[in-house]
Every structure is written in C-alpha cells, then in structure tokens.
XYZ file of N, CA and C in Angstrom:
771
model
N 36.276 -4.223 8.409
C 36.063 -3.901 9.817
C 34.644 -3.384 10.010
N 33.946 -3.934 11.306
C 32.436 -3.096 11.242
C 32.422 -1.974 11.897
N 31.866 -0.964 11.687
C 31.366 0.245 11.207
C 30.175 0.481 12.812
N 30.718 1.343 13.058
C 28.861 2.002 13.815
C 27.821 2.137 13.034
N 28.468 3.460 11.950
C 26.965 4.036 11.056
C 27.496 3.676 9.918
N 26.532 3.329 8.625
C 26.983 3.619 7.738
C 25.924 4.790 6.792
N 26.320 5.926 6.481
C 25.479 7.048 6.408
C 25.687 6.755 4.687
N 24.208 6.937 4.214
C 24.540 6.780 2.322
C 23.253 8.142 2.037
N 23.846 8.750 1.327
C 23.415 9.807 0.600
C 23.089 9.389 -0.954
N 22.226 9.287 -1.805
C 21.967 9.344 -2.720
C 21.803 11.194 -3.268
N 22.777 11.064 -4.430
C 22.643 12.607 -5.338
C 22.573 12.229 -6.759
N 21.947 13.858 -7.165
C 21.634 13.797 -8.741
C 21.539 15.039 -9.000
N 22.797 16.033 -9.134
C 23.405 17.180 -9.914
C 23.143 18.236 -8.604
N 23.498 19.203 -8.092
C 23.492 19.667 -7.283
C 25.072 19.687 -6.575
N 26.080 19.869 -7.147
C 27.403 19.782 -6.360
C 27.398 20.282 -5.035
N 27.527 21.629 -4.795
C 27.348 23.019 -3.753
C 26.300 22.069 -2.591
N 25.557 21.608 -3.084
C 24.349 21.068 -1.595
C 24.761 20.283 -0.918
N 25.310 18.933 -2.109
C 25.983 18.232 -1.306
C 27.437 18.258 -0.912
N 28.255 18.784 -1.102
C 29.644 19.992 -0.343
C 29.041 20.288 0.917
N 27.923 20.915 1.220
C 27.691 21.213 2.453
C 26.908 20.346 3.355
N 26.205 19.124 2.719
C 25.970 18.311 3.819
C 26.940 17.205 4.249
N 27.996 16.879 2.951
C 29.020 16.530 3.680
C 29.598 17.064 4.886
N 29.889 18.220 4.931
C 30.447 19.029 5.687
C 29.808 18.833 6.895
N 28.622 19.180 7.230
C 27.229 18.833 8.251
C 27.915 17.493 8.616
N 28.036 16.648 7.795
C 28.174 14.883 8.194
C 29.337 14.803 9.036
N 30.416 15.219 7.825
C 31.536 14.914 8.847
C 32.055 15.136 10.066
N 31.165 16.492 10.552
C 31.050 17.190 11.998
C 30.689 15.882 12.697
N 29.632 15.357 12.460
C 28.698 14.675 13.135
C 29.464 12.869 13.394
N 29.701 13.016 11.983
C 30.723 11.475 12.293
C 32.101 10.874 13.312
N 32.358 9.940 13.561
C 33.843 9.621 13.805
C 33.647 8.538 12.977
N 35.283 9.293 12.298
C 36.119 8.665 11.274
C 36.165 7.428 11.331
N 36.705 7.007 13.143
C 36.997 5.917 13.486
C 35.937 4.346 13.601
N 34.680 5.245 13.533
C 33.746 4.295 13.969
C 32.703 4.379 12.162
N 32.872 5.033 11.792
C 31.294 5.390 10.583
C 32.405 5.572 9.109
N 31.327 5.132 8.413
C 31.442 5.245 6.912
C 30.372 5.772 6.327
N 30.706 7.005 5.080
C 30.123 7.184 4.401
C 30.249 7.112 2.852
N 28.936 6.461 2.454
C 28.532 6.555 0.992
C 28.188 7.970 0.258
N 28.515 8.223 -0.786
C 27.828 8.845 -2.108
C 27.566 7.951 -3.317
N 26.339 8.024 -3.640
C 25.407 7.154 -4.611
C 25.228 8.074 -5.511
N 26.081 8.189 -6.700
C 26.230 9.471 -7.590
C 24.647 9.012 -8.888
N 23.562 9.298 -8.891
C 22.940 8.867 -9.829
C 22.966 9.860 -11.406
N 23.846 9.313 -11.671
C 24.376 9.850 -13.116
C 24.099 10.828 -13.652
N 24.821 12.456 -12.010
C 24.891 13.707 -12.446
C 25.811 14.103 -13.516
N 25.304 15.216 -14.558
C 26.332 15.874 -15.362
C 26.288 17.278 -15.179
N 26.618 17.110 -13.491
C 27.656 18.940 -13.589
C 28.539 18.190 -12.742
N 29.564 17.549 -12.873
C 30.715 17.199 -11.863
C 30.693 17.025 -10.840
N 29.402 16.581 -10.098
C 29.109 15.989 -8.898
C 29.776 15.018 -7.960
N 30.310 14.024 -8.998
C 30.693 13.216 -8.530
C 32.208 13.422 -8.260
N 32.697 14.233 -9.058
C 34.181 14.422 -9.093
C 34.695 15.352 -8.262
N 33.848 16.021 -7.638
C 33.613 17.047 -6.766
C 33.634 16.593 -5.719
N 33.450 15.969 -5.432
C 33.080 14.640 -4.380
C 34.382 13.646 -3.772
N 34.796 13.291 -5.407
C 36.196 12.948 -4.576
C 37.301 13.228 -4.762
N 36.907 14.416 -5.268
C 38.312 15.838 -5.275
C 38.750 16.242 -3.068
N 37.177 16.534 -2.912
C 36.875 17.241 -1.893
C 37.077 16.648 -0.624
N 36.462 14.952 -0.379
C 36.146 14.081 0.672
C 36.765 12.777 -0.318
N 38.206 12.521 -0.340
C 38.255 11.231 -0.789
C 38.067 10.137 0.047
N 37.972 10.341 1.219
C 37.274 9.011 2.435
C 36.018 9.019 2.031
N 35.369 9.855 1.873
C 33.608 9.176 1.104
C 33.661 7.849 -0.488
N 33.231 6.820 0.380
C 32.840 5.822 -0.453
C 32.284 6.253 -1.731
N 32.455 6.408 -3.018
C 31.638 6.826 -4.229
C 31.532 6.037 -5.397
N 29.806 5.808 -5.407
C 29.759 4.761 -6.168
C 28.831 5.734 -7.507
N 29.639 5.632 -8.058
C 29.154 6.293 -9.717
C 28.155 5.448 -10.719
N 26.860 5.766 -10.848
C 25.958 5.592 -11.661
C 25.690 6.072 -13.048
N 25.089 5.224 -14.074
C 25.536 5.949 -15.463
C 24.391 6.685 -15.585
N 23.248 6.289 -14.986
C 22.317 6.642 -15.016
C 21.360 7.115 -13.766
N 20.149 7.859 -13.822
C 19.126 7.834 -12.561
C 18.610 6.271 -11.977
N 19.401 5.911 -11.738
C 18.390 4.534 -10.547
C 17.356 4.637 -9.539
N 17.390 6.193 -9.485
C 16.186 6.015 -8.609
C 16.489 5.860 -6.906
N 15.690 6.256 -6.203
C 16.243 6.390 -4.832
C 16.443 5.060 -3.966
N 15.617 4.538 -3.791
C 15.479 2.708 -3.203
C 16.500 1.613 -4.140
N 16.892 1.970 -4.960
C 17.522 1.510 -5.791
C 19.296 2.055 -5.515
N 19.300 2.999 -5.735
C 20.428 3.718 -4.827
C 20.975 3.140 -3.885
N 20.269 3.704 -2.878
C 20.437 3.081 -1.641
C 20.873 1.539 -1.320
N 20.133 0.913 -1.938
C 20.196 -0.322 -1.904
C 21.120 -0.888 -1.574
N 21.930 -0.010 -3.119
C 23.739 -0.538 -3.559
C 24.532 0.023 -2.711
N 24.484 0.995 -1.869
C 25.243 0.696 -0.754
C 25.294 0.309 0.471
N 23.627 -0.067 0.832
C 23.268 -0.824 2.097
C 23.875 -2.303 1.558
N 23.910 -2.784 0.389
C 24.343 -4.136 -0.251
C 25.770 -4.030 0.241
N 26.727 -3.320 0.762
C 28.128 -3.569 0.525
C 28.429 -2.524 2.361
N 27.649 -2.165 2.863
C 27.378 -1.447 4.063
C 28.098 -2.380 5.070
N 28.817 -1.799 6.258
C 29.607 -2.461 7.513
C 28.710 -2.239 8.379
N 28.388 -0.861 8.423
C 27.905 -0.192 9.964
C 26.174 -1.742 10.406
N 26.935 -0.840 11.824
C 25.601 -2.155 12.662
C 24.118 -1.157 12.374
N 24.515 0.268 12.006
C 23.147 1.064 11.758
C 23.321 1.777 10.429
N 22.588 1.969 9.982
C 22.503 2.615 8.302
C 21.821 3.816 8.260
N 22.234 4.646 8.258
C 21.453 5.805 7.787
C 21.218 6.525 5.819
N 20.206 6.632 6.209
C 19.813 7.086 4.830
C 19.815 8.741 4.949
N 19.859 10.003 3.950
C 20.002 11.030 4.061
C 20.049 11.828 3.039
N 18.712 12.539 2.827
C 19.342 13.447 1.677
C 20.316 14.466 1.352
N 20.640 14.496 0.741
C 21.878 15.697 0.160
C 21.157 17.122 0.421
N 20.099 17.278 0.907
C 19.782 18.623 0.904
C 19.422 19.069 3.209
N 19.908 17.985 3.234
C 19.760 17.696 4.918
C 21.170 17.347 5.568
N 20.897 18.410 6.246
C 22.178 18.797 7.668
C 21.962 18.037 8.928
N 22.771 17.616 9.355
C 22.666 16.412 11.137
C 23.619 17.448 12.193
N 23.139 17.789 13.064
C 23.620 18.395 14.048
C 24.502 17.431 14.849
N 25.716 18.257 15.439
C 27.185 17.634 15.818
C 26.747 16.192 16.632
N 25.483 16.220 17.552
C 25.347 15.308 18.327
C 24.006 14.086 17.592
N 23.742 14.546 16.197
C 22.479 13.480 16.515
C 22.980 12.289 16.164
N 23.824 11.610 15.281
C 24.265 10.040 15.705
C 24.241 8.946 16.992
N 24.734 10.369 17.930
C 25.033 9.720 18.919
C 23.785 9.640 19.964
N 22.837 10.403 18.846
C 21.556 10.246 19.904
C 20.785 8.807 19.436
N 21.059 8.919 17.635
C 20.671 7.690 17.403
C 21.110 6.565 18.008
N 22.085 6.287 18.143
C 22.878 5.230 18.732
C 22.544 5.102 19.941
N 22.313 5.898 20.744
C 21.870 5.866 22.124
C 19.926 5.277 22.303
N 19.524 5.794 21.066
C 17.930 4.937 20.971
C 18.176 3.925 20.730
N 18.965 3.039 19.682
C 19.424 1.830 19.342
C 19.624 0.821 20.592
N 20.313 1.778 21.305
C 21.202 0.703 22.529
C 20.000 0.627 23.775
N 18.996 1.779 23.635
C 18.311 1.078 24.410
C 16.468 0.720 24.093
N 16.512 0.537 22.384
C 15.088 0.362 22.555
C 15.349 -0.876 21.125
N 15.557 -2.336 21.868
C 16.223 -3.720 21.104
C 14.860 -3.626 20.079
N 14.315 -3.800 19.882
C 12.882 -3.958 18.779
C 12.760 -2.407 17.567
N 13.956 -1.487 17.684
C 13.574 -0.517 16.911
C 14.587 -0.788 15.562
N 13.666 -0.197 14.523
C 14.316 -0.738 13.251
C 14.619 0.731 12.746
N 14.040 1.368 13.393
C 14.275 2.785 12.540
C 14.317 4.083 13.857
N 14.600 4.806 13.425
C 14.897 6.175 14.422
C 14.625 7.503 13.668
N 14.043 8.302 13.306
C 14.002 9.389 12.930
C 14.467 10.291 14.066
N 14.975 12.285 13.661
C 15.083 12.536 14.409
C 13.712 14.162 14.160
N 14.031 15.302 14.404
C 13.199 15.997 14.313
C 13.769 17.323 13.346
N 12.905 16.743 12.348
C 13.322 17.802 10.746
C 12.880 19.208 11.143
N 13.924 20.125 10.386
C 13.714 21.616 10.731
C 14.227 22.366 9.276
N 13.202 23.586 8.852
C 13.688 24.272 8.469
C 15.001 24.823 8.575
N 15.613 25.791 7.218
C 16.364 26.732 7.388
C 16.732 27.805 8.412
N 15.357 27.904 8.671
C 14.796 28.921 9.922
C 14.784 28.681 11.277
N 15.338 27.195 11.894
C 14.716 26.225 12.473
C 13.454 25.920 13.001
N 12.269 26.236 12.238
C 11.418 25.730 12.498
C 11.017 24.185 12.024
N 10.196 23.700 13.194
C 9.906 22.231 12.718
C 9.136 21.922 11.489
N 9.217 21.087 11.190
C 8.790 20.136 9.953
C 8.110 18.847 10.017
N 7.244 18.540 9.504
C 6.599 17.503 9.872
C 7.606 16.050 9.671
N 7.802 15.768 10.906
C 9.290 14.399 10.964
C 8.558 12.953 11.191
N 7.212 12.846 11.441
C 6.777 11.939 11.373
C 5.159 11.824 10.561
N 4.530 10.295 10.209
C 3.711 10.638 9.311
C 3.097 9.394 9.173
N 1.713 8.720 9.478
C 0.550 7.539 9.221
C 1.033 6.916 8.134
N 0.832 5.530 8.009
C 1.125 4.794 6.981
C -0.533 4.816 6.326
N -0.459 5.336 4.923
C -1.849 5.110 4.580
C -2.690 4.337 4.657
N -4.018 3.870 4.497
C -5.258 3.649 4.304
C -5.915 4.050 3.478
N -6.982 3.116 3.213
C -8.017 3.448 2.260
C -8.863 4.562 3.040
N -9.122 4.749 4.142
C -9.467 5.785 5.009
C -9.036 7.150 4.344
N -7.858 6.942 4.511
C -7.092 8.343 4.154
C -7.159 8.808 3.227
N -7.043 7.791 1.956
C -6.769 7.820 0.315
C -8.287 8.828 0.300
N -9.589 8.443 0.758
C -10.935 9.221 0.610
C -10.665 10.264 1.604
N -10.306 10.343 2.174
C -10.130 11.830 2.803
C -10.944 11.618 3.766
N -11.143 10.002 4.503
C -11.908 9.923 5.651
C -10.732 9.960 7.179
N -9.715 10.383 7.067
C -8.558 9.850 7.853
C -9.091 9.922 9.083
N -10.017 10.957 9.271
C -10.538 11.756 10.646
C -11.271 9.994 11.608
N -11.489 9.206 10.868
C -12.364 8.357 11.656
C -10.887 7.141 12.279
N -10.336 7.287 11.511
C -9.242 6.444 12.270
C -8.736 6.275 13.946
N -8.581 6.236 14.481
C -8.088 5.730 16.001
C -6.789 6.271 16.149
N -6.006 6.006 15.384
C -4.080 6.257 15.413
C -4.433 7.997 14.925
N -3.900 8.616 15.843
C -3.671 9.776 16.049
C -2.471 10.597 15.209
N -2.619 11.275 14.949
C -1.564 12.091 13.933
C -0.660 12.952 14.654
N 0.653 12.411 14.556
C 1.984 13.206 15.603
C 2.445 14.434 14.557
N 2.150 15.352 14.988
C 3.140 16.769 14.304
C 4.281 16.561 14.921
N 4.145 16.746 16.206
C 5.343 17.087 16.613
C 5.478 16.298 18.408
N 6.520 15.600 18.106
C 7.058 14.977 19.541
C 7.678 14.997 20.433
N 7.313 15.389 21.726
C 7.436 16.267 22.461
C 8.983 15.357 23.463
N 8.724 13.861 23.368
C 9.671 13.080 23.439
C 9.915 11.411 22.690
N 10.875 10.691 22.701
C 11.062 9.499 22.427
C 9.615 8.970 21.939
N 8.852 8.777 20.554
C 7.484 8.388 20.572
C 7.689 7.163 19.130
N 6.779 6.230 19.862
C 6.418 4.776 18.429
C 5.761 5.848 17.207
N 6.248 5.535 16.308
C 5.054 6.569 15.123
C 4.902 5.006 14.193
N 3.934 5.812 13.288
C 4.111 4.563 12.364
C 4.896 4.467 10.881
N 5.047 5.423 10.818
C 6.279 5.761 9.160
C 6.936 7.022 10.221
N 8.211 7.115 9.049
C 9.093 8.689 9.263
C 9.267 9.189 7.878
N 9.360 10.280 7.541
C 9.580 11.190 6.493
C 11.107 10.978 6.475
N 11.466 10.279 4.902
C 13.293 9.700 4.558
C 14.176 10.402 4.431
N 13.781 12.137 5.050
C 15.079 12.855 4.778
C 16.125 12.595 5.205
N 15.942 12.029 6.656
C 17.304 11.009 7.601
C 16.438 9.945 8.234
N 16.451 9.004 8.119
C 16.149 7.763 8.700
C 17.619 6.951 9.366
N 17.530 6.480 10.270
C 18.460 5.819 10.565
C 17.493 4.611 10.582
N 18.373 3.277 10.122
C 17.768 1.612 10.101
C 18.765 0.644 11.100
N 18.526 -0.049 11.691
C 19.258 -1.498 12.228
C 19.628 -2.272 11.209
N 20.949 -2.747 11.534
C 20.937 -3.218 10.094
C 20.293 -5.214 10.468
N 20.176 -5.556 11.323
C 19.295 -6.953 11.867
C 18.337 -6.315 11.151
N 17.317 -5.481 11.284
C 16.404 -5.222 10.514
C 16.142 -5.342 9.381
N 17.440 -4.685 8.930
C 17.076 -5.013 7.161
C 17.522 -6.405 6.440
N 18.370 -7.065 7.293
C 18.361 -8.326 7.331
C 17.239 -9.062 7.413
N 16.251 -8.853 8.801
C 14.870 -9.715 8.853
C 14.026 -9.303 7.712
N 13.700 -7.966 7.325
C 13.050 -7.955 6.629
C 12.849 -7.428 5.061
N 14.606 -6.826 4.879
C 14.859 -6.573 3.796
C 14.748 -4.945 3.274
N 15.652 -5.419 2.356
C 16.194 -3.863 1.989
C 14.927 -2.844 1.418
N 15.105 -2.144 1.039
C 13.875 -0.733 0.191
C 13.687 -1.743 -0.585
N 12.270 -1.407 -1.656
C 11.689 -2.410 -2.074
C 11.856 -1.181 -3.632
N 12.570 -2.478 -4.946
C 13.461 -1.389 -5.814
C 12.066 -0.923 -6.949
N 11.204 -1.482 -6.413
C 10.173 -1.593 -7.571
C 9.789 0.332 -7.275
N 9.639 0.507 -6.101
C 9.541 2.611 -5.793
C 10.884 3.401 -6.829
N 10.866 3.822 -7.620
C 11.440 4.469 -8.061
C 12.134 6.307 -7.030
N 10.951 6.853 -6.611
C 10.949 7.847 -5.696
C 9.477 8.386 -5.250
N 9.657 8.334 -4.043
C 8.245 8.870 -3.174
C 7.875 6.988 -2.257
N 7.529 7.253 -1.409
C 6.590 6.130 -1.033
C 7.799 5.058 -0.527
N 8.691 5.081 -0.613
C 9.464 3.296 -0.030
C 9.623 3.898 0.812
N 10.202 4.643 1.549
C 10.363 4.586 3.077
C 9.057 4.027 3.623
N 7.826 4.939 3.146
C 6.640 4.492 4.080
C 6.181 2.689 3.908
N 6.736 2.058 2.832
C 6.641 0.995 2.511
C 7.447 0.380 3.346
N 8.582 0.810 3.850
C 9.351 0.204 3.989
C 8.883 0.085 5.697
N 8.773 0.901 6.436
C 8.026 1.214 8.013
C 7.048 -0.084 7.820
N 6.194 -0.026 7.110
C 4.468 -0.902 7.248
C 5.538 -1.844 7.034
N 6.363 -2.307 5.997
C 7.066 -3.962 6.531
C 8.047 -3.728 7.437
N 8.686 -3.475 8.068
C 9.484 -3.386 9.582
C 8.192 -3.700 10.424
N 6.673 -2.971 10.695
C 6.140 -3.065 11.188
C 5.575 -4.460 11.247
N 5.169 -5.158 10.339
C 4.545 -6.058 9.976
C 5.713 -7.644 10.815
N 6.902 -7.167 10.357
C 7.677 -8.093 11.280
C 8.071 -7.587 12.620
N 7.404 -6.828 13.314
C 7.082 -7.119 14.835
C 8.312 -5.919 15.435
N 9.188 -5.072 14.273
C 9.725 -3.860 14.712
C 8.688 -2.709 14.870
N 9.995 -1.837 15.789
C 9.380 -0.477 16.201
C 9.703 0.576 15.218
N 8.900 1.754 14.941
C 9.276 2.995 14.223
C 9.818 4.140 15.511
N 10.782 4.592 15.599
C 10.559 5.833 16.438
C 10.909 6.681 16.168
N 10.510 7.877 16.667
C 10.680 9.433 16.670
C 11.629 9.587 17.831
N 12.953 10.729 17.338
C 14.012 11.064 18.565
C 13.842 12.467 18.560
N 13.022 13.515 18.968
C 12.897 14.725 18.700
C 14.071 15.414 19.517
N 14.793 14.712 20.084
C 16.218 15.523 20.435
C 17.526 15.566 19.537
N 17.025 14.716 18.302
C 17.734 14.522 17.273
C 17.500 15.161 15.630
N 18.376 16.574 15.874
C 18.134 17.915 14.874
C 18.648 17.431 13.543
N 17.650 17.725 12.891
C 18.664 17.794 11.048
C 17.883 18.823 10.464
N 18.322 19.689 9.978
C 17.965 21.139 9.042
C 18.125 20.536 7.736
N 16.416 20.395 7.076
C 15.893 20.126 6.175
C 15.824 20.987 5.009
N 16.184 20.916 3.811
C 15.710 22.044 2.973
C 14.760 21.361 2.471
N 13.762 21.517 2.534
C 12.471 20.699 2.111
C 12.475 20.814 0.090
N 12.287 19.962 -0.551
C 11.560 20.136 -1.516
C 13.102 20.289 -2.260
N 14.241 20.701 -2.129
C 15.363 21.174 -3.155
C 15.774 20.282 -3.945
N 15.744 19.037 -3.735
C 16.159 17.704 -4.272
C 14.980 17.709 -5.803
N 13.602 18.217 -5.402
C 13.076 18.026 -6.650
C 12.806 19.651 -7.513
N 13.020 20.436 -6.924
C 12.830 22.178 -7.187
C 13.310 22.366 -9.031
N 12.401 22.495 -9.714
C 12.144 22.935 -10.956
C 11.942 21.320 -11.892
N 11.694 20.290 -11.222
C 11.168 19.355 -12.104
C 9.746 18.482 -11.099
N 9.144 19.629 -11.044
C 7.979 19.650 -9.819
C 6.429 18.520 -10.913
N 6.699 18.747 -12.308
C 5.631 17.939 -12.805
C 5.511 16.848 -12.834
N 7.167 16.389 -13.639
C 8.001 14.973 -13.169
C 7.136 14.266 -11.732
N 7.833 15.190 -10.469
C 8.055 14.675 -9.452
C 6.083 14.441 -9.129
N 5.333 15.249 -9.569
C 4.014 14.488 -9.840
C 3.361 13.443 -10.032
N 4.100 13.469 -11.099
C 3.577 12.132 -11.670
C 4.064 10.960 -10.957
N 5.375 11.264 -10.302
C 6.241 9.774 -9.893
C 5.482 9.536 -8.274
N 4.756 10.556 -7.998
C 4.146 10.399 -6.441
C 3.272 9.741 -7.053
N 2.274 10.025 -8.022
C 1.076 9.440 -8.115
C 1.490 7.714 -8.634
N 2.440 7.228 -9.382
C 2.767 6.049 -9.639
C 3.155 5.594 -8.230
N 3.876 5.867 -7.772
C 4.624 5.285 -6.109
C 3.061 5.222 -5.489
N 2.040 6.053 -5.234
C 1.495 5.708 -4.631
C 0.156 4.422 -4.821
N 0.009 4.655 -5.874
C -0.504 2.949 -6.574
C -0.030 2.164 -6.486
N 1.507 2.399 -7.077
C 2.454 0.997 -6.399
C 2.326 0.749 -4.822
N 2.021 1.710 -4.402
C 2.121 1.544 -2.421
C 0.611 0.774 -2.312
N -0.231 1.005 -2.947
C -1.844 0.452 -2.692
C -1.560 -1.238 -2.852
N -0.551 -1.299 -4.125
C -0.915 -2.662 -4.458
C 0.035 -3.902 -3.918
N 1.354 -2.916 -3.187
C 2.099 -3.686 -2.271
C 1.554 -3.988 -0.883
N 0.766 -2.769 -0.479
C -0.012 -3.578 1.036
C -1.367 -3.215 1.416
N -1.727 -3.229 0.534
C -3.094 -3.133 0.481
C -3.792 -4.805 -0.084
N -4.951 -5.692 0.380
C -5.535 -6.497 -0.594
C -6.110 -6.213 -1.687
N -6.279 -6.596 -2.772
C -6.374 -6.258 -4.318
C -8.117 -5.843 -4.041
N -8.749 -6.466 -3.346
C -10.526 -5.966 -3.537
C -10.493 -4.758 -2.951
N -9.333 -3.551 -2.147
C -9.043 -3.001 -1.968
C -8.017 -2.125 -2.672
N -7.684 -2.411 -2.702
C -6.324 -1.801 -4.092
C -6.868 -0.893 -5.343
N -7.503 -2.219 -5.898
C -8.032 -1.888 -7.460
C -9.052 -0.391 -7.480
N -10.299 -0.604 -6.770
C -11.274 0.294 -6.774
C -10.508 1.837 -6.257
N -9.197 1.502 -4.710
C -8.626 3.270 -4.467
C -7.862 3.597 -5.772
N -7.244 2.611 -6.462
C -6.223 3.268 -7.341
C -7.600 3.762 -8.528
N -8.325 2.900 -8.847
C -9.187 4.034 -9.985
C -9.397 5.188 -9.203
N -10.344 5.158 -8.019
C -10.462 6.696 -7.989
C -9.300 7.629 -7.392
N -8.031 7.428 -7.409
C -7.037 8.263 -7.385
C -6.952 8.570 -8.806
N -6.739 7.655 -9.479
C -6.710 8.501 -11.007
C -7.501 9.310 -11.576
C-alpha cells in the first residue's frame, strides 16, 4: 500500500537517542498514512533489539556492519512506499506538526525535490538549516565574491541551494529522475551532492522555517571526532571530483590537502 512519508533513520550504537527520537516521530506520524525505517548499522550495545522490543511497527533492517550513511539510506529508500522520504538523524526531534508542513510544501510547490525545515538547538535556538553548494570560490576562502547570498536564517518559504541532512524530506519522482544518495560518500557531503544533482535536473531545494526539529548537533559523531575528520576531508574531494571539472578538481583537492 503507498505510504505518505516514508521516514528512515540510519543508527550506530546509541540506544537511549534513538528511543527518544522515535518517540518525537511517532508524535509526528500517522500510523495510517507513514512508515518508518531503522537502518541498524552494525551497533553492539543492543540497538537494534531495543528497537524492536520497543516500536515493533518500525521497519528494521539490521546491518553486520557500518555501511555508511548514503548507503544506509539507500536500502531503505530501495524498498520505500511513501510518495515523500524523509531522511533523519537519530539525534533529531520533528515537532507534532512538521510533516504536515512538509506535505503541505510538496502539494504546493510541484518542482521541489527536497524541503528542509528549521534546525534548533536543545535550547531552541536556531541552527544553521540551510547552506551553498561549494565552489572553488569557497574551497580558497574567496566565497565573499560570489553573487548567491548566504541564508542563516529564513524568515519564510525560501529556494536555498543545499540543506543540512539532519531532516531532509525528498519527493520520491525525484529520486526517481535523478537518483538515490550517491553510495560512493561514505559520511559528510551526499546530501550536498545530492541538492547540486536535484538541482542540475531542473528541481527546487527549499527551506520551511515553520517546520521545527530540535537538533542535537554533533552527537551522532561525539568522541570519534578524528575519525569523523578525516572522513569530511575524503567526502569532500570526493565532492570536488563528482561536480567539479577535473582542470578544476585536481589543483583544489591538492591544496586542501
């Protein structure tokens, strides 16, 4: 049967976080209309079992190993009903109404492939929810000469050009035209990869700043911060050499290294 949303969470050890953004979700869901995924990437503190001790209506697809986030995802956008997909980290809360705000951008803006809504602290303060698809501009720290203006914060309904993947909502026509996360990102960088191709096939990015999710920024990677270093700096070479031209590519990725 098809689905409104289909909401997929990718986790990796953290039981307690994700217990409570389930909880967050299921407020936010109907049963009747949405499905949700857990993409267990091959935690060992009982994550997964926790999971469907707790919420046995959550879809749970058990990994032996880390696959990685775009990779994750993938496997349950691959087997997904809903006409919209949301992506979501386990460390991010959706307030009772924002689905239905998504759904309500969906129904009336036909060219949007994506919807963000407006990330917030613990504290509720805002968070940066939207964010430029790089350039070689940027990579030198020339960003300032660019034209496309930098959104902190949106005051209403606004085109951006990437969103930050703590909740993304996707069309799923979209990921049809132009295809799923690209599995070669391990973590960092495919969402924004993924915006510049939505963009590239003639979709919209938007910002719903009436649409709340309480972010815990950073918890997903909190005490393997060197790791998560290194895997930005690979994702982001990989990002140079997926849309960037190579007489371009080659010379930013040396001097990033």
């Amino acid at each position: 049967m098809a689905r409104r949303f289909s909401i997929v969470i990718v986790h990796r050890n953290g039981a307690q976080m994700l217990l409570k953004a389930l909880a967050a979700l299921h407020a936010a869901c109907d049963p009747a209309r949405d499905e949700i995924f857990v993409v267990d990437n091959g935690s060992d503190d009982g994550s997964a079992d926790e999971v469907a001790r707790a919420w046995p209506g959550v879809q749970l697809i058990r990994n032996t190993c880390n696959n990685g986030f775009a990779r994750a995802n993938n496997q349950a956008i691959a087997v997904a009903s809903g006409e919209y997909v949301v992506l979501l980290n386990n460390d991010a809360f959706l307030a009772p109404d924002t689905l239905a705000r998504f759904e309500a951008v969906f129904r009336s803006e036909p060219r949007c492939a994506v919807v963000a809504g407006q990330l917030l602290d613990a504290d509720g303060r805002a968070q940066n929810s939207a964010k430029r698809i790089p350039t070689a501009l940027d990579e030198l720290g020339l960003g300032f000469l660019r034209r496309t203006p930098r959104i902190v914060h949106a005051a209403a309904l606004t085109e951006v050009e990437a969103v930050v993947g703590a909740c993304m909502a996707v069309r799923a026509a979209a990921i049809r035209d132009a295809g799923s996360l690209d599995n070669d990102f391990f973590f960092y960088f495919e969402e924004t990869e993924w915006c510049h191709r939505f963009r590239r096939h003639g979709w919209q990015i938007l910002i719903e700043p009436a649409a709340r999710v309480t972010h815990l920024k950073g918890a997903s990677t909190r005490g393997r911060r060197r790791g998560a270093q290194i895997e930005m700096l690979r994702s982001r070479l990989l990002f140079y050499r997926k849309t960037m031209p190579a007489i371009v590519a080659i010379p930013l990725a040396a001097y990033r290294i």
